[in-house]
Short mmCIF file of C-alpha atoms and ligand atoms in Angstrom, two decimals:
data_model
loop_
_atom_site.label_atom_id
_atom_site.label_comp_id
_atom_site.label_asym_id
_atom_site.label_seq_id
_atom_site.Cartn_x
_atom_site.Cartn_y
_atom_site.Cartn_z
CA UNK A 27 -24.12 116.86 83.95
CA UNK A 28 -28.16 117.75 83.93
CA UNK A 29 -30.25 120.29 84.81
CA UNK A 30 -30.72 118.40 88.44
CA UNK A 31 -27.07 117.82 89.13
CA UNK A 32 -26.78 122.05 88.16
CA UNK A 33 -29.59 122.75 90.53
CA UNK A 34 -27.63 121.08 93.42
CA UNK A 35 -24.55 122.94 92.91
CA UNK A 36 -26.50 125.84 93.20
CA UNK A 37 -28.08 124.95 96.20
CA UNK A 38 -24.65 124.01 97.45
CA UNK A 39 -23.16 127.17 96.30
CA UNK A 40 -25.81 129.29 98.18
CA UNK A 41 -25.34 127.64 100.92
CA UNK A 42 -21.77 127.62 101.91
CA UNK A 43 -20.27 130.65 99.88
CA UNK A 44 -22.91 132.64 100.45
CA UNK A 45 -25.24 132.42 103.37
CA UNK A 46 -21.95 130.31 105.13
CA UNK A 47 -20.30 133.69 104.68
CA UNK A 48 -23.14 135.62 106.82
CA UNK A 49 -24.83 136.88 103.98
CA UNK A 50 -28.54 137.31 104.18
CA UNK A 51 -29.97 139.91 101.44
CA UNK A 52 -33.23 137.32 100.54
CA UNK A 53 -33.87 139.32 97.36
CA UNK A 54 -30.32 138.60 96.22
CA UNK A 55 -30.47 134.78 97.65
CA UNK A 56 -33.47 134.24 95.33
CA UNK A 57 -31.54 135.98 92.42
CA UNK A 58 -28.82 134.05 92.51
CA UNK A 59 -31.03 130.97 92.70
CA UNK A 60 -32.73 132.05 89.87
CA UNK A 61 -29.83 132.50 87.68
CA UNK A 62 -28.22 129.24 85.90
CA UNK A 63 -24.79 130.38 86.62
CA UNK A 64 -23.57 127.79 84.20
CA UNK A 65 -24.91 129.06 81.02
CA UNK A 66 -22.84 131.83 81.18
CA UNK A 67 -19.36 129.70 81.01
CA UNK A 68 -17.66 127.84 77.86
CA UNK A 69 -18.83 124.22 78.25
CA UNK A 70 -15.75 123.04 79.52
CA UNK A 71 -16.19 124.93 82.82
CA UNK A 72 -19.55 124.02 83.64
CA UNK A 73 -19.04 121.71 86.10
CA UNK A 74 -16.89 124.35 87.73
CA UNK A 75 -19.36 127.53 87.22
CA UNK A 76 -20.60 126.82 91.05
CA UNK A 77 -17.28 127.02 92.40
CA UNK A 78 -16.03 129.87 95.15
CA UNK A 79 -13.99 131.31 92.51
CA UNK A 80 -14.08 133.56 89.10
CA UNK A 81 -13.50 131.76 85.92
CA UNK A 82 -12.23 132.86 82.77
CA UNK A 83 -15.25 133.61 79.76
CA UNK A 84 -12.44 134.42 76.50
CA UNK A 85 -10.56 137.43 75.97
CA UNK A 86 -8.20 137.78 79.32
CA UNK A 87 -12.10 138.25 81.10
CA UNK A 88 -13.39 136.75 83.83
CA UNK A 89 -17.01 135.89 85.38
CA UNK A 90 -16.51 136.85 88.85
CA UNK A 91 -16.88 134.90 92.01
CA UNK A 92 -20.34 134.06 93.18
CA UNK A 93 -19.84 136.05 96.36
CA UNK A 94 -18.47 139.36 95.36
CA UNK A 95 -21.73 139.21 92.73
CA UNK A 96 -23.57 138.64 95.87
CA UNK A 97 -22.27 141.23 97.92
CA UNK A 98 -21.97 144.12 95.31
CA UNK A 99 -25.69 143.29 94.26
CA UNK A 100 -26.48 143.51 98.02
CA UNK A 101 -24.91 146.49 98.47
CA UNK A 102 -27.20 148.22 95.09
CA UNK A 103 -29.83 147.75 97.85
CA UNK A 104 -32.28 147.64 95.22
CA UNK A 105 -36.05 147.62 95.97
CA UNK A 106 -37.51 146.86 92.65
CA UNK A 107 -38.15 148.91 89.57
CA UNK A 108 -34.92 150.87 89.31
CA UNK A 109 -32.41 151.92 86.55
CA UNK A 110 -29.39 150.18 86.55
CA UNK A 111 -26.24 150.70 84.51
CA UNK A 112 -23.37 147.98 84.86
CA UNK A 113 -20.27 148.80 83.29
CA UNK A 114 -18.20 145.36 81.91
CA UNK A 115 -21.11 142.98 80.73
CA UNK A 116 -18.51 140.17 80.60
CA UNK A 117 -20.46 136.55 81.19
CA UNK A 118 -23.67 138.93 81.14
CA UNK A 119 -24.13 136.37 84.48
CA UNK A 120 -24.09 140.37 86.90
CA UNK A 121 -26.65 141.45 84.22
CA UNK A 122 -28.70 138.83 84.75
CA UNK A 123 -28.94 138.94 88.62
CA UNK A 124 -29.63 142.71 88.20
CA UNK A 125 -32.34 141.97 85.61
CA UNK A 126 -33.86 139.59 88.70
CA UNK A 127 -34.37 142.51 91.08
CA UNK A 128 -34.42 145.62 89.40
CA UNK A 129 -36.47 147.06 86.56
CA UNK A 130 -34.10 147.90 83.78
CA UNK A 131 -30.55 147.16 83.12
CA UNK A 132 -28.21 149.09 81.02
CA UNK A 133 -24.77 147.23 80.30
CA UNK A 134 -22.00 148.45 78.10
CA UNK A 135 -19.18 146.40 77.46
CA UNK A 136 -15.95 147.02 75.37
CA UNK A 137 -15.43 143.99 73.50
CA UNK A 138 -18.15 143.14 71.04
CA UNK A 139 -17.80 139.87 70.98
CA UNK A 140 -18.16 139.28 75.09
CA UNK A 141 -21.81 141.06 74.88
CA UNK A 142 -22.54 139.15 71.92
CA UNK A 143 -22.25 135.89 73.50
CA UNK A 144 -23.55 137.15 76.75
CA UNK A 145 -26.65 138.39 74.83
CA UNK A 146 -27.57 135.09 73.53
CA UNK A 147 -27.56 133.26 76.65
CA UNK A 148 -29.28 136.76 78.26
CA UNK A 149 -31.64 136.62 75.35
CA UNK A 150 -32.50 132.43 75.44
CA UNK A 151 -33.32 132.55 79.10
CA UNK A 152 -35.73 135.22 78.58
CA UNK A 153 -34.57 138.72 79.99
CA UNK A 154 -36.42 141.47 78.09
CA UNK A 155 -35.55 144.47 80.78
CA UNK A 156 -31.87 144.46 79.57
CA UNK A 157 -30.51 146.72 77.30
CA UNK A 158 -26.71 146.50 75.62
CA UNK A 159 -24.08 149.09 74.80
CA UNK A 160 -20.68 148.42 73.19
CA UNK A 161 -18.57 151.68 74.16
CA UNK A 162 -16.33 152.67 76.85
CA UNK A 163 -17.86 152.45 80.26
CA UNK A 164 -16.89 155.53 81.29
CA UNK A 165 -18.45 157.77 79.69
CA UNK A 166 -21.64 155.98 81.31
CA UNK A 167 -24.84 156.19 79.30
CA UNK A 168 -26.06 159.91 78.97
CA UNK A 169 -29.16 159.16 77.23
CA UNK A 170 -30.29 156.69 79.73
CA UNK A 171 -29.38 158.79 82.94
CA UNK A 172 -29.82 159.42 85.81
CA UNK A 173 -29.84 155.86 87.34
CA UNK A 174 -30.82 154.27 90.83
CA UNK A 175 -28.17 152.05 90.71
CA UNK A 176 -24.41 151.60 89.30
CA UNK A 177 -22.39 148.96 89.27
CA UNK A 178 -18.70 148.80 87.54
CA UNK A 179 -17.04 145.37 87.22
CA UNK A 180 -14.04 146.43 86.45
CA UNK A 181 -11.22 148.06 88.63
CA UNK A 182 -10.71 151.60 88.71
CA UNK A 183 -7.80 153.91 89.81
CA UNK A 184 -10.95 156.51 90.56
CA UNK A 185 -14.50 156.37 89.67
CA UNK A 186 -15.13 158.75 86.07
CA UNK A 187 -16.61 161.61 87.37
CA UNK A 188 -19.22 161.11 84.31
CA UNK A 189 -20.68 157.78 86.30
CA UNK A 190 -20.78 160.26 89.40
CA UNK A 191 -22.69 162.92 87.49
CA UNK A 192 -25.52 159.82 86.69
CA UNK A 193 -26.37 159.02 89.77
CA UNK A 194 -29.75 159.87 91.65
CA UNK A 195 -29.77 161.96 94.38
CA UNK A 196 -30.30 159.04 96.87
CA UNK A 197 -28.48 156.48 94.05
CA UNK A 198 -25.81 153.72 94.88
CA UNK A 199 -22.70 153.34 93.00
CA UNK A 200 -20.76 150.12 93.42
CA UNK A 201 -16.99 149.88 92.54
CA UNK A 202 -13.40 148.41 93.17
CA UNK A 203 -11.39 151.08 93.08
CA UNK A 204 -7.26 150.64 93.35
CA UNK A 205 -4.54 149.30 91.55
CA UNK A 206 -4.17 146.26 89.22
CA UNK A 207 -3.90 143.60 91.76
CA UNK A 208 -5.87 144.76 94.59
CA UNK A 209 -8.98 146.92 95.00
CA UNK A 210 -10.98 148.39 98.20
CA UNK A 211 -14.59 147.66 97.04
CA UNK A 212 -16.42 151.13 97.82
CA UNK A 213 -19.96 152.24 97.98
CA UNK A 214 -20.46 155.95 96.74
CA UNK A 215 -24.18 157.51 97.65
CA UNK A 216 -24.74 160.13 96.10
CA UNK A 217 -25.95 163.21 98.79
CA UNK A 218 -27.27 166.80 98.28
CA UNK A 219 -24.21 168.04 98.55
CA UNK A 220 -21.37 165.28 97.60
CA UNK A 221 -21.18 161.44 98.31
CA UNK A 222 -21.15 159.30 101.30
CA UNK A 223 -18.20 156.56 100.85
CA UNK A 224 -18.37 152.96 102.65
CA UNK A 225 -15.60 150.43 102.27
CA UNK A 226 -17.02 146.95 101.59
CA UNK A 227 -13.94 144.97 101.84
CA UNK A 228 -11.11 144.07 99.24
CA UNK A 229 -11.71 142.73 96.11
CA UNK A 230 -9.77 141.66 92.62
CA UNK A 231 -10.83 142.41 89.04
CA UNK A 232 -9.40 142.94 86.15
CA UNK A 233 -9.09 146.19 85.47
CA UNK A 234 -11.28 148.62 83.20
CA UNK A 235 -9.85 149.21 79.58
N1 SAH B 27 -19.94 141.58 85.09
C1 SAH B 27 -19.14 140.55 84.47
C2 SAH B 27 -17.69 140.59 84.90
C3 SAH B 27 -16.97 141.23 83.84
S1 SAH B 27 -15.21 141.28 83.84
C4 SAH B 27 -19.71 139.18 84.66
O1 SAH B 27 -20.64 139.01 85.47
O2 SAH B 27 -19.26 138.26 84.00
C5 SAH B 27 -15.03 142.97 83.33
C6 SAH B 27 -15.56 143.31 81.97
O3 SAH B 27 -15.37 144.70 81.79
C7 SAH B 27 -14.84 142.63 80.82
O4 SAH B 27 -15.75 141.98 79.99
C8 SAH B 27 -14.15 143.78 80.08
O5 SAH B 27 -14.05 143.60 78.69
C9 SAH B 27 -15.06 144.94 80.43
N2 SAH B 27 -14.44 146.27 80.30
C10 SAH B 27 -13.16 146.62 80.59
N3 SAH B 27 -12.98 147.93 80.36
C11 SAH B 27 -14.18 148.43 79.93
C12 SAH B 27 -14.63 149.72 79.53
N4 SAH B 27 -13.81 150.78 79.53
N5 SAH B 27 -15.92 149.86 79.14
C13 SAH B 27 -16.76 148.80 79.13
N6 SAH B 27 -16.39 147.54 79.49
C14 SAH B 27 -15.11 147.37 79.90
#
């Protein structure tokens, strides 16, 4: 397949699973436009990387479905410039849609070998507002905080109160949060005094290590 063929399925992909879905967050359209979604998949599944589904990337992981990227980068609501710390690199594909809108990403991942390989594809397109972690993703990233923006890609029974305690007054934090096969996605804003709570919809992800 070449670059052309790619670009169609992208289109394609935009199209139906996206904007077909009612989805109309232009900053995030153009993201995921600008993102070649099939870098960040073994060879094999290339042809497949536009499909309405996740796929797996090595080590019982998956690259999520183009949607749910969609909708939790949506719900960020990111205007530019911010902080952003993802928890699960994976693919590094959710990295590199954040790296599109905000201003810098921090993404810590457990398995070395995931960020590795989602670094050089991260690193060959060009990204240099991303920065990597390997560590548990619960702890957050002390040094780095507080963020704008949070985004865990994993499922969680609760969000760690230590990703809580890094938000912005103001700040977004997007999560699935329930058991193993079934989440509520949520959005926590942080408020003067505690956090505002939206339900998004439900979601599945593989849970957080
Ligand atoms: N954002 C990814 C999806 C990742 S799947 C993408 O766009 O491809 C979830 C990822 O979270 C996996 O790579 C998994 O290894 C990682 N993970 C699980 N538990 C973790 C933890 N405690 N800390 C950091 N990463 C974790």
């Amino acid at each position: 397949m070449d670059e052309l063929e790619f670009d169609r399925l992208r289109d394609k992909m935009i199209r139906e699973q996206i904007r077909g879905r009612g989805f109309d967050n232009e900053k995030v359209l153009q993201a995921l436009d600008n993102v070649p979604r099939h870098l960040f998949v073994g060879e094999a599944d290339r042809g497949r990387s536009y499909g309405d589904y996740p796929l797996p990337i090595g080590k019982g992981q998956t690259i999520s479905q183009p949607y749910i990227v969609a909708l939790m980068t949506g719900a960020l609501d990111l205007a530019g410039g911010e902080k952003v710390l993802e928890v699960g690199t994976g693919s590094g594909y959710q990295s590199a849609i954040l790296a599109e809108m905000a201003g810098a990403v921090f993404t810590i991942e457990r398995i070395p070998r995931l960020q590795e390989k989602a670094r050089e594809v991260l690193d060959y397109i060009g990204y240099d507002n991303i920065f990597y972690k390997i560590g548990d993703g619960a702890d957050g990233w002390p040094e780095e905080a507080p963020f704008e923006g949070i985004i865990i890609t994993a499922a969680v029974r609760e969000v760690p109160p230590p990703l809580l305690e890094q938000l912005v007054t103001g700040g977004r934090l997007v999560a699935p949060v329930g058991g193993p096969r079934e989440q509520e996605l949520l959005r926590l804003t942080s408020r003067e005094h505690g956090f505002e709570k939206e339900n998004l919809g439900k979601c599945r992800f593989v849970p957080l290590k």
